[in-house]
Amino acid sequence: MNGAQALFKALTDAGVTTCFANPGTSEMQLVYEIGLAANVRPILCLQEDVVTGAADGYARMKGSPAVTLLHVGSGFANGIAMLHNAGRANTPVINIVGANASYHQPNYPEHELINGRVIDLAHVVSHWAREARSASELGELGVEATVLAKAGKICTIVAPTNFHWEEAAPPPIPPTALHRPMASPDAITHAENMLANGKKTGLVLGNLALRGDLLEIAGRIAAKTNAKLLSETFPSFSLARGEGRPIVEIIPYFLETGLEFLKDFEQLIFVGALPPVVTFAYRNKPTLKSEPRCALFTMASADQDLLAALESLAKATGSATTETMRQARQAATTPPTGELTAEAIGQTLCALMPDNSILVDEAATNGPQIFAATKGARAHDYLSPVSGGAIGGGFPMALGAAIACPDRKIVLVQADGSGMYTVQALWSMAREKADIVAIVLRNDAYAVLGLEMARVREGDLNPKMESMFDLANPALDWVNIASGLGVSASHAQTAEEFYRNFASALEVKGPTLIECQVAIPKALAVFAEFINKTR
């Protein structure tokens, strides 16, 4: 057995069988061994943020990690943005990063990004990172990484290339899975007392608390105690929503709308979520979206056993048998007509999205309207790629979700500007025949930056400033872009056209793309003017 074989045996013995890859010279032995391994499925991606973003989407839906295969420090660096998002969401990911041979590294310091500094990069976006010191240690690190990843960690193994082919001992038998620490009894009691004090309370959920049995328990607690179920702004993992699911409201992204949303809450209890800190700091503005008088209490962090914590709280509040408030199916209406707006797109999705579909949302400025319009859709899972604030995760997350759940329809709403960060994912979708309908919202602008500029400008924008938000010169042609990458595509300019195109796309097994010519939301201009007056 060589080191590469020992590594893959460690991974596959732990059930890690999917590899998103963009390999290079130093990973050829690994590619060779993947080719000989019957139980490893490789997914080739053309850019490293597609690799890492797809691994994120896969793990959020599968509940277990995939492995990425990346080429030296420069390749790993290209995938850091999506690993940053995955880390913020506590998504399990295992990275294998090739490095030059151990005997080569000390002798050529001019290539230190390739040779000696990979581990430094890895520590930036990994909960755990190790560089193998022998062929046998590759298998040992593989075992350790699988155990930690399954506990919600990003793990990175730097693998010098000579250890891939050198002789290795078989990997050790993996230890039992790590048990997440329990929330303290005092924390449960304190949360129980908060829920009984008569104050307006939000139960803010994140991570695993947003899905399955955990969300059901949280729904019963909220119904019993008159609390409101809230989600962190960018839900980590997936949010179960739609018909029959407990009703959860997302804390808005923008500071001003977040402050308005939370203004009446007197206390917030966090379960797997973090306090509502604004993503970016603004001059003379608060950093929290909650009021200063609002009490903030973390009952259980994402690293703790959230199921046990919620079960304990349900028992303490006597809500174990309470019926939760559930989302009703929105009554069927006539298809939207006229101008193609975000609201019209959301109405169409609400009407037509199949049961048990997966909605991936990187719609940016159009996102709030689409999210609101789809709350009464058939039961579905909702994925938010930008959990760490890095844009461009929509295409790769949809790819990863499709690989994890091949029998479910993936619906992606993707802003045009951020879509260009990882457009190479379309090629992998075509190659893997991933069952995805990608809806590209084309407004030919980085529209959100116009709003952010309203916070700092002292006068009108000049053409030089405006040019840095404009994507219309030349305009992006998504139909031709998609076709060139192997994905069939259509264009919609009216609500009627989009309804027809989306209905047709749902009948196709495999990837399709619909380019939607949408105007920048009028509400955004009004909001920008409001910000400009109140800053």
Short mmCIF file of N, CA and C in Angstrom, two decimals, residues 79-141:
data_model
loop_
_atom_site.label_atom_id
_atom_site.label_comp_id
_atom_site.label_asym_id
_atom_site.label_seq_id
_atom_site.Cartn_x
_atom_site.Cartn_y
_atom_site.Cartn_z
N GLY A 79 -9.53 28.74 -3.86
CA GLY A 79 -10.77 28.20 -3.29
C GLY A 79 -11.10 28.74 -1.91
N ILE A 80 -10.33 29.72 -1.43
CA ILE A 80 -10.50 30.17 -0.05
C ILE A 80 -11.83 30.88 0.18
N ALA A 81 -12.34 31.63 -0.80
CA ALA A 81 -13.58 32.39 -0.58
C ALA A 81 -14.73 31.48 -0.17
N MET A 82 -14.91 30.38 -0.89
CA MET A 82 -16.02 29.49 -0.58
C MET A 82 -15.75 28.67 0.69
N LEU A 83 -14.48 28.41 0.99
CA LEU A 83 -14.17 27.76 2.27
C LEU A 83 -14.48 28.70 3.43
N HIS A 84 -14.29 29.99 3.23
CA HIS A 84 -14.66 30.97 4.25
C HIS A 84 -16.15 30.88 4.55
N ASN A 85 -16.99 30.82 3.51
CA ASN A 85 -18.43 30.68 3.72
C ASN A 85 -18.75 29.37 4.44
N ALA A 86 -18.11 28.29 4.00
CA ALA A 86 -18.36 26.98 4.61
C ALA A 86 -17.97 26.98 6.08
N GLY A 87 -16.87 27.64 6.40
CA GLY A 87 -16.43 27.69 7.79
C GLY A 87 -17.40 28.44 8.66
N ARG A 88 -17.94 29.55 8.15
CA ARG A 88 -18.93 30.32 8.91
C ARG A 88 -20.19 29.49 9.15
N ALA A 89 -20.49 28.59 8.24
CA ALA A 89 -21.68 27.74 8.37
C ALA A 89 -21.39 26.44 9.12
N ASN A 90 -20.16 26.23 9.54
CA ASN A 90 -19.76 24.97 10.19
C ASN A 90 -20.09 23.77 9.32
N THR A 91 -19.81 23.90 8.02
CA THR A 91 -20.03 22.81 7.08
C THR A 91 -18.85 21.85 7.10
N PRO A 92 -19.10 20.54 7.15
CA PRO A 92 -17.98 19.59 7.12
C PRO A 92 -17.36 19.47 5.74
N VAL A 93 -16.06 19.75 5.63
CA VAL A 93 -15.32 19.65 4.37
C VAL A 93 -13.93 19.10 4.69
N ILE A 94 -13.44 18.21 3.83
CA ILE A 94 -12.06 17.71 3.95
C ILE A 94 -11.31 18.13 2.69
N ASN A 95 -10.24 18.90 2.85
CA ASN A 95 -9.42 19.33 1.72
C ASN A 95 -8.13 18.51 1.68
N ILE A 96 -7.81 18.02 0.49
CA ILE A 96 -6.50 17.41 0.25
C ILE A 96 -5.75 18.34 -0.70
N VAL A 97 -4.64 18.89 -0.23
CA VAL A 97 -3.88 19.85 -1.03
C VAL A 97 -2.51 19.25 -1.32
N GLY A 98 -2.22 19.06 -2.58
CA GLY A 98 -0.91 18.56 -2.96
C GLY A 98 0.17 19.59 -2.68
N ALA A 99 1.37 19.10 -2.46
CA ALA A 99 2.53 19.99 -2.30
C ALA A 99 3.72 19.30 -2.95
N ASN A 100 4.73 20.07 -3.23
CA ASN A 100 5.92 19.48 -3.84
C ASN A 100 6.56 18.49 -2.87
N ALA A 101 7.39 17.62 -3.38
CA ALA A 101 8.02 16.57 -2.58
C ALA A 101 8.75 17.17 -1.37
N SER A 102 8.75 16.43 -0.28
CA SER A 102 9.36 16.92 0.95
C SER A 102 10.84 17.23 0.77
N TYR A 103 11.53 16.46 -0.08
CA TYR A 103 12.95 16.70 -0.31
C TYR A 103 13.18 17.87 -1.26
N HIS A 104 12.12 18.28 -1.98
CA HIS A 104 12.21 19.39 -2.92
C HIS A 104 11.99 20.73 -2.23
N GLN A 105 11.13 20.74 -1.23
CA GLN A 105 10.68 21.99 -0.63
C GLN A 105 11.80 22.86 -0.06
N PRO A 106 12.71 22.34 0.75
CA PRO A 106 13.71 23.22 1.38
C PRO A 106 14.72 23.80 0.41
N ASN A 107 14.83 23.21 -0.76
CA ASN A 107 15.91 23.58 -1.67
C ASN A 107 15.54 24.68 -2.66
N TYR A 108 14.25 24.99 -2.75
CA TYR A 108 13.83 25.98 -3.76
C TYR A 108 12.88 27.00 -3.11
N PRO A 109 13.41 27.85 -2.24
CA PRO A 109 12.55 28.79 -1.51
C PRO A 109 11.85 29.80 -2.41
N GLU A 110 12.37 29.99 -3.64
CA GLU A 110 11.70 30.93 -4.55
C GLU A 110 10.30 30.45 -4.94
N HIS A 111 10.00 29.16 -4.70
CA HIS A 111 8.67 28.63 -4.99
C HIS A 111 7.90 28.36 -3.69
N GLU A 112 8.03 29.24 -2.72
CA GLU A 112 7.53 28.88 -1.39
C GLU A 112 6.01 28.76 -1.35
N LEU A 113 5.25 29.46 -2.22
CA LEU A 113 3.80 29.26 -2.22
C LEU A 113 3.47 27.84 -2.67
N ILE A 114 4.23 27.32 -3.61
CA ILE A 114 4.04 25.94 -4.04
C ILE A 114 4.57 24.99 -2.97
N ASN A 115 5.67 25.33 -2.37
CA ASN A 115 6.38 24.37 -1.52
C ASN A 115 6.08 24.50 -0.03
N GLY A 116 6.44 25.64 0.55
CA GLY A 116 6.52 25.67 2.00
C GLY A 116 5.43 26.39 2.75
N ARG A 117 4.56 27.17 2.08
CA ARG A 117 3.64 28.04 2.81
C ARG A 117 2.19 27.57 2.72
N VAL A 118 1.94 26.41 2.18
CA VAL A 118 0.57 25.94 2.00
C VAL A 118 -0.14 25.81 3.35
N ILE A 119 0.56 25.29 4.33
CA ILE A 119 -0.06 25.07 5.64
C ILE A 119 -0.47 26.38 6.28
N ASP A 120 0.29 27.46 6.02
CA ASP A 120 -0.08 28.77 6.56
C ASP A 120 -1.40 29.25 5.97
N LEU A 121 -1.57 29.06 4.66
CA LEU A 121 -2.85 29.40 4.02
C LEU A 121 -3.98 28.56 4.60
N ALA A 122 -3.71 27.29 4.80
CA ALA A 122 -4.76 26.37 5.25
C ALA A 122 -5.31 26.78 6.61
N HIS A 123 -4.43 27.23 7.50
CA HIS A 123 -4.89 27.60 8.84
C HIS A 123 -5.89 28.75 8.81
N VAL A 124 -5.84 29.58 7.78
CA VAL A 124 -6.71 30.76 7.72
C VAL A 124 -8.18 30.35 7.62
N VAL A 125 -8.49 29.29 6.89
CA VAL A 125 -9.88 28.92 6.65
C VAL A 125 -10.18 27.48 7.06
N SER A 126 -9.37 26.91 7.92
CA SER A 126 -9.59 25.54 8.39
C SER A 126 -9.67 25.54 9.91
N HIS A 127 -10.56 24.69 10.44
CA HIS A 127 -10.57 24.48 11.88
C HIS A 127 -9.38 23.62 12.32
N TRP A 128 -8.92 22.78 11.40
CA TRP A 128 -7.83 21.83 11.67
C TRP A 128 -7.04 21.69 10.38
N ALA A 129 -5.72 21.81 10.46
CA ALA A 129 -4.87 21.67 9.28
C ALA A 129 -3.55 21.01 9.69
N ARG A 130 -3.13 20.02 8.90
CA ARG A 130 -1.89 19.31 9.17
C ARG A 130 -1.16 19.03 7.86
N GLU A 131 0.17 19.01 7.92
CA GLU A 131 0.97 18.59 6.78
C GLU A 131 1.57 17.22 7.09
N ALA A 132 1.36 16.28 6.18
CA ALA A 132 1.89 14.93 6.38
C ALA A 132 3.40 14.94 6.39
N ARG A 133 4.01 14.13 7.28
CA ARG A 133 5.46 14.01 7.38
C ARG A 133 5.96 12.66 6.89
N SER A 134 5.05 11.81 6.47
CA SER A 134 5.43 10.50 5.92
C SER A 134 4.25 9.95 5.14
N ALA A 135 4.50 8.91 4.35
CA ALA A 135 3.42 8.27 3.60
C ALA A 135 2.39 7.67 4.54
N SER A 136 2.84 7.01 5.59
CA SER A 136 1.91 6.39 6.53
C SER A 136 1.05 7.43 7.24
N GLU A 137 1.65 8.61 7.47
CA GLU A 137 0.88 9.64 8.17
C GLU A 137 -0.27 10.17 7.32
N LEU A 138 -0.20 10.02 6.01
CA LEU A 138 -1.34 10.41 5.18
C LEU A 138 -2.59 9.67 5.60
N GLY A 139 -2.49 8.36 5.79
CA GLY A 139 -3.65 7.59 6.24
C GLY A 139 -4.09 7.98 7.64
N GLU A 140 -3.12 8.23 8.52
CA GLU A 140 -3.46 8.62 9.89
C GLU A 140 -4.20 9.96 9.91
N LEU A 141 -3.72 10.90 9.12
CA LEU A 141 -4.39 12.20 9.06
C LEU A 141 -5.76 12.09 8.40
#
